[in-house]
XYZ file of C-alpha atoms in Angstrom:
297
model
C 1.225 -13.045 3.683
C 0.788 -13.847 7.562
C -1.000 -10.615 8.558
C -3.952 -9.017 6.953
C -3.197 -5.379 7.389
C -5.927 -2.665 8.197
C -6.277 -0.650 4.682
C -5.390 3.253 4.830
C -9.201 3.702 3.234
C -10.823 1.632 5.821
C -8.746 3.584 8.532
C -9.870 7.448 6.797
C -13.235 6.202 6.528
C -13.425 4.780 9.660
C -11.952 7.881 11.150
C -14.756 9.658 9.059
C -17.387 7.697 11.100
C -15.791 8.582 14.277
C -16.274 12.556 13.046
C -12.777 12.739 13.334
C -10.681 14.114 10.088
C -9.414 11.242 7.636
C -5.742 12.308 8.074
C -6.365 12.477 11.870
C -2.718 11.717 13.670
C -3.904 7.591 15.177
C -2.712 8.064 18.699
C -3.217 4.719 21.594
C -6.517 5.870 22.392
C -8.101 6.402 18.906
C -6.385 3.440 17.174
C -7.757 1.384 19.540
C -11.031 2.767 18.758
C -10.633 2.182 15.329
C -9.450 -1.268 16.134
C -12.744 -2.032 17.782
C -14.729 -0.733 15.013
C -13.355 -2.398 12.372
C -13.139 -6.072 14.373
C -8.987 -5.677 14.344
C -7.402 -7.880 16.636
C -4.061 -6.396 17.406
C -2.590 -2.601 17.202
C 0.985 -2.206 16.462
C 2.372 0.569 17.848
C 5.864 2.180 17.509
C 7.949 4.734 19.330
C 11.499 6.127 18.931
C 13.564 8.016 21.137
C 17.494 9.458 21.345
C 20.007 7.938 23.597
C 22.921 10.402 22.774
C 24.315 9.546 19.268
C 22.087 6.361 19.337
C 18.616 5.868 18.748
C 16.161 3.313 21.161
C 13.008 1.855 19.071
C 10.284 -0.255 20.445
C 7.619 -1.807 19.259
C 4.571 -3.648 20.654
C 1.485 -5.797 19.617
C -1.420 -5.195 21.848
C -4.422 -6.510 22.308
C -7.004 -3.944 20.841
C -9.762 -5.095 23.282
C -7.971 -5.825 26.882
C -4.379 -3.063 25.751
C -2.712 -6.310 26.888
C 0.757 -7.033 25.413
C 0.985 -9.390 23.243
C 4.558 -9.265 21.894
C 6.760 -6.184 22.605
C 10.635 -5.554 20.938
C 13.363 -3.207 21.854
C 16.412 -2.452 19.509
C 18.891 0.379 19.395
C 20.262 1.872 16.244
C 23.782 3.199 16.886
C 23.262 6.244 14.283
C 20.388 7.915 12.301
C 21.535 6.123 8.948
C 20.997 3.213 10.491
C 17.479 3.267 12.547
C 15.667 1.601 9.221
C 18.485 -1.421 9.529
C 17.357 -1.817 13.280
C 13.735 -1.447 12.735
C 13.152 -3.629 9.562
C 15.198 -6.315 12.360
C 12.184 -5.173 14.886
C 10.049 -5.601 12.414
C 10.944 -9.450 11.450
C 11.149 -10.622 14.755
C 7.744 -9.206 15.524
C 6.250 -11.248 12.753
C 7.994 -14.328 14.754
C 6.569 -13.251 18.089
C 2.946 -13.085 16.161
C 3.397 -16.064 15.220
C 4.602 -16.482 11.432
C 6.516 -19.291 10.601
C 10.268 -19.380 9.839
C 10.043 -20.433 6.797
C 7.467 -17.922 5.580
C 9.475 -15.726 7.115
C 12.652 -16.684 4.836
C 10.509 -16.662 2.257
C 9.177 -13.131 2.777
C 11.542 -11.178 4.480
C 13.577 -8.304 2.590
C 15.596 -5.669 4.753
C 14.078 -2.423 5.113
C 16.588 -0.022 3.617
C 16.507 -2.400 0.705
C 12.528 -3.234 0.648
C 12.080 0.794 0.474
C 15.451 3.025 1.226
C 18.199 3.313 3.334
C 17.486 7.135 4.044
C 14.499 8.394 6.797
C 14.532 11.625 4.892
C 13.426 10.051 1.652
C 11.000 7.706 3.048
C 9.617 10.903 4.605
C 9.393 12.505 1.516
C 7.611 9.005 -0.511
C 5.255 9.029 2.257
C 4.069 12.296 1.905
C 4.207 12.166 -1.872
C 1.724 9.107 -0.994
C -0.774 10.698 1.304
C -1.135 14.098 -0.945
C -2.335 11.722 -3.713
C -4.355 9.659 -1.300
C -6.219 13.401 -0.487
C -6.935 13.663 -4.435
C -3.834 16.275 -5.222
C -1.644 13.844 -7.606
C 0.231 16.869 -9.063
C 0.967 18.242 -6.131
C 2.214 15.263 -4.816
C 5.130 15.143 -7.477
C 7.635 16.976 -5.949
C 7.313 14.829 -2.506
C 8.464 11.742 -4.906
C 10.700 14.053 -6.835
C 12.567 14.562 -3.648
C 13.029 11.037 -2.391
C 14.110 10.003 -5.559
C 16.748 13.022 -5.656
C 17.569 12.093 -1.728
C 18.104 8.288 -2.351
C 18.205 7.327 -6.913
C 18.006 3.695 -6.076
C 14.721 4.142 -4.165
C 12.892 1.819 -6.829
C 9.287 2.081 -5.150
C 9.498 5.551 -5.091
C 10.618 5.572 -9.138
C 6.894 3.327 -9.743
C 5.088 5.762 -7.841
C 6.526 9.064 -9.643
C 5.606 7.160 -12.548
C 1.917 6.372 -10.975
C 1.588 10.266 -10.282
C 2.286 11.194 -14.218
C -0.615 8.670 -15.138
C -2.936 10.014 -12.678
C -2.397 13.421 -14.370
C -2.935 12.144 -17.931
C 1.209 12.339 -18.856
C 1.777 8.772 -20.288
C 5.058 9.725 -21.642
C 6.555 10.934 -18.423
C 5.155 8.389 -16.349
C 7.448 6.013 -18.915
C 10.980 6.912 -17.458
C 10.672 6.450 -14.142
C 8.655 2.775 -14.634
C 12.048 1.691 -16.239
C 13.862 2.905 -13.737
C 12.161 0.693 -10.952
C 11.800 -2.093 -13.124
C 15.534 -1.792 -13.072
C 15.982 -1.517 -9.701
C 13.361 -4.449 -8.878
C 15.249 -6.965 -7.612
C 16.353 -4.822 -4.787
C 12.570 -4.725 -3.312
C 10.263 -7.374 -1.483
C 8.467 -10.047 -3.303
C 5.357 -7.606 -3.116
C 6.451 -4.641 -4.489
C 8.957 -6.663 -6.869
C 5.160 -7.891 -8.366
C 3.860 -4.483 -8.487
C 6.907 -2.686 -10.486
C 6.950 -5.680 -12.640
C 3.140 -5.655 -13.673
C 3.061 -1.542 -13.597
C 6.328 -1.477 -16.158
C 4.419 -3.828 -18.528
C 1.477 -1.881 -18.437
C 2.833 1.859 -19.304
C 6.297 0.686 -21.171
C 5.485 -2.688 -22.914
C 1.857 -2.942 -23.295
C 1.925 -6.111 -22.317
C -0.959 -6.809 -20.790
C -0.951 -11.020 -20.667
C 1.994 -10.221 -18.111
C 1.005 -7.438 -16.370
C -1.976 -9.880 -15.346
C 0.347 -12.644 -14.789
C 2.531 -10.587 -11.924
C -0.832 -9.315 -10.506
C -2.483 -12.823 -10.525
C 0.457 -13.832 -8.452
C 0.558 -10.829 -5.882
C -3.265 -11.495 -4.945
C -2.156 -15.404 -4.694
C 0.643 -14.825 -2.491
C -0.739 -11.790 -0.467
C -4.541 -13.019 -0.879
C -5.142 -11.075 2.559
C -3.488 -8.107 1.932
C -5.611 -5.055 1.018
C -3.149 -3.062 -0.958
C -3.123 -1.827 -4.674
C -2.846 -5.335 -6.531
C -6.657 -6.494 -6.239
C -8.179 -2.932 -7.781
C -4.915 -3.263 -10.522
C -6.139 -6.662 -11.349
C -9.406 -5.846 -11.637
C -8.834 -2.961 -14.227
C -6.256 -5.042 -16.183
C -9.254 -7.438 -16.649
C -11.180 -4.682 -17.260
C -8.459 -3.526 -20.267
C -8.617 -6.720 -21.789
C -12.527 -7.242 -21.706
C -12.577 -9.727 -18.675
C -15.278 -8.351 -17.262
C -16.857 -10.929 -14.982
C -13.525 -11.379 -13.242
C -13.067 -7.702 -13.622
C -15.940 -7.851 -10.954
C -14.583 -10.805 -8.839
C -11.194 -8.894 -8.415
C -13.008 -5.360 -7.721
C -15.209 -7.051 -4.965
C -12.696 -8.801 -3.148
C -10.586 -5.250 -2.819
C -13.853 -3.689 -1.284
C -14.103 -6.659 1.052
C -10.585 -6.203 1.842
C -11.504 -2.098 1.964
C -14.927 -1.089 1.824
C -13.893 2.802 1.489
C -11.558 2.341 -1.674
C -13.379 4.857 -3.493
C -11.696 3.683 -6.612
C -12.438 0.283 -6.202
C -16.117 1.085 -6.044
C -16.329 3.177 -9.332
C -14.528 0.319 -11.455
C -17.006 -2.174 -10.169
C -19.824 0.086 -11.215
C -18.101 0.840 -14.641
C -17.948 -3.187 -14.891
C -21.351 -4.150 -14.116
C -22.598 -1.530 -17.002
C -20.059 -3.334 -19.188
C -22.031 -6.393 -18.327
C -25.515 -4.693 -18.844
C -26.085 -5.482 -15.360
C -27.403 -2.012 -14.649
C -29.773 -2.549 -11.395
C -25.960 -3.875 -9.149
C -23.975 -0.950 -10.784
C -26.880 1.229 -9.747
C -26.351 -0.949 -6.216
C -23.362 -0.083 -6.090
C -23.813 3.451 -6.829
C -25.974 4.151 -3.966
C -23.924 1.883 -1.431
C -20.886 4.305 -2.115
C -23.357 7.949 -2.166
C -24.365 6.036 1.494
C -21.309 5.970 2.230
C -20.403 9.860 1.911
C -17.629 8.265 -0.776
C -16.168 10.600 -3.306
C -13.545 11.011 -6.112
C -13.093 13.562 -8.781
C -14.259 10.852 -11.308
């Protein structure tokens, strides 16, 4: 909850304004840029690097303006298996260095290999399975999430997000399976995604939409800054349920959080219509047309 994270859409877009391609690799030079563009402060950057059988990780905080240090961290990983272990360490200490406070930290804090996996290989795989569907190709994306899951079975976030990918492609019964899966393997997670399988199983298994609210509710409370999935959830489960007015409360604070989220912007439309408020969803409209924004929907 300590650091408000640049979202991926406001990075593509971003990139998109630099004439640069969305999926661009970020090196120093151009996530500074992007840094400067977007009013980031800091720029986190990461490097790896063998050492015979062991593995040397660092990672720095610099200042996006001056490239000035501000915290830097060096661990070593004595194998492959366990570079995630020594880097979800990094990771928490770097929080410390930036200035979060022990006992958010406590509060917060979930190793890596159990917050995600324990294997690179499959959090290679969930990451590409993520940024095919990102690029509009959910059912090609299917096998990436497939393959993590086959590559590490307790990999619980990858189990929601197989089960995301069969809803995006209109398969509501196999997008059921896997959603029970991760809601079994939940408490294995961070509070964040914990929040996120928990509201996702209640909306394709359960129907229950009073609690799918009630975990989402609680993810934008705890993570208010954060500018991931839960806000543009929320909104729609308000949406679902006829809510529209803080349908539009929940879809405007995800495009303040990330003015690309293409998504984001189309659900706010829909709920200003539902509202018979048709000169902002006709705003809206035009701001995202303005902004070159794009979806198959």
């Amino acid at each position: 909850p300590f650091l408000s994270i640049l979202a991926d859409a406001r990075i593509r877009e971003t990139l998109r304004l630099m004439r640069r391609p969305p999926d661009d690799r970020i090196t120093n030079e151009i996530g500074r840029e992007i840094c400067q563009r977007t009013g980031v402060k800091a720029l986190i950057e990461g490097s790896i690097s063998a050492l015979g059988s062991h593995y040397v990780l660092t990672l720095e905080a610099v200042n996006a303006a001056t490239s000035e240090a501000i915290a830097r961290l060096q661990v070593e990983a004595e194998s492959k298996e366990r570079v995630l272990h020594a880097l979800g360490g990094a990771a928490t200490e770097l929080r410390r260095k930036l200035g979060e406070s022990l006992a958010s930290i406590q509060k917060y804090d979930a190793p890596l290999e159990e917050a995600t996996t324990w294997s690179l290989e499959a959090l290679g795989a969930y990451t590409l399975a993520r940024r095919t569907n990102v690029a509009g190709h959910a059912r090609e994306a299917i096998p990436y999430a497939l393959r993590a899951i086959e590559l590490d079975p307790n990999f619980a976030m990858a189990h929601r997000y197989l089960s995301v990918l069969y809803s995006n492609i209109n398969e509501p019964e196999l997008s059921k399976e896997p959603a029970r899966r991760a809601f079994e393997l939940r408490d294995r997670t961070g509070e964040l995604e914990r929040l996120m399988i928990e509201q996702w199983y209640y909306y394709v298994v359960t129907g229950e939409m009073d609690r799918r609210i009630e975990a989402l509710e609680t993810a934008t409370q705890t993570y208010p800054r954060n500018p991931g999935a839960q806000w543009n959830e929320l909104g729609a489960a308000y949406e679902e349920t006829g809510q529209y007015d803080k349908a539009v409360a929940a879809f405007r604070e995800m495009l303040r959080l990330s003015p690309g989220h293409v998504y984001a912007s189309g659900s706010l439309a829909n709920a200003f219509l539902a509202l018979n408020r048709l000169a902002e969803a006709k705003e809206v409209c035009f701001q995202a047309a303005a902004r070159h924004m794009d979806s198959p929907d």
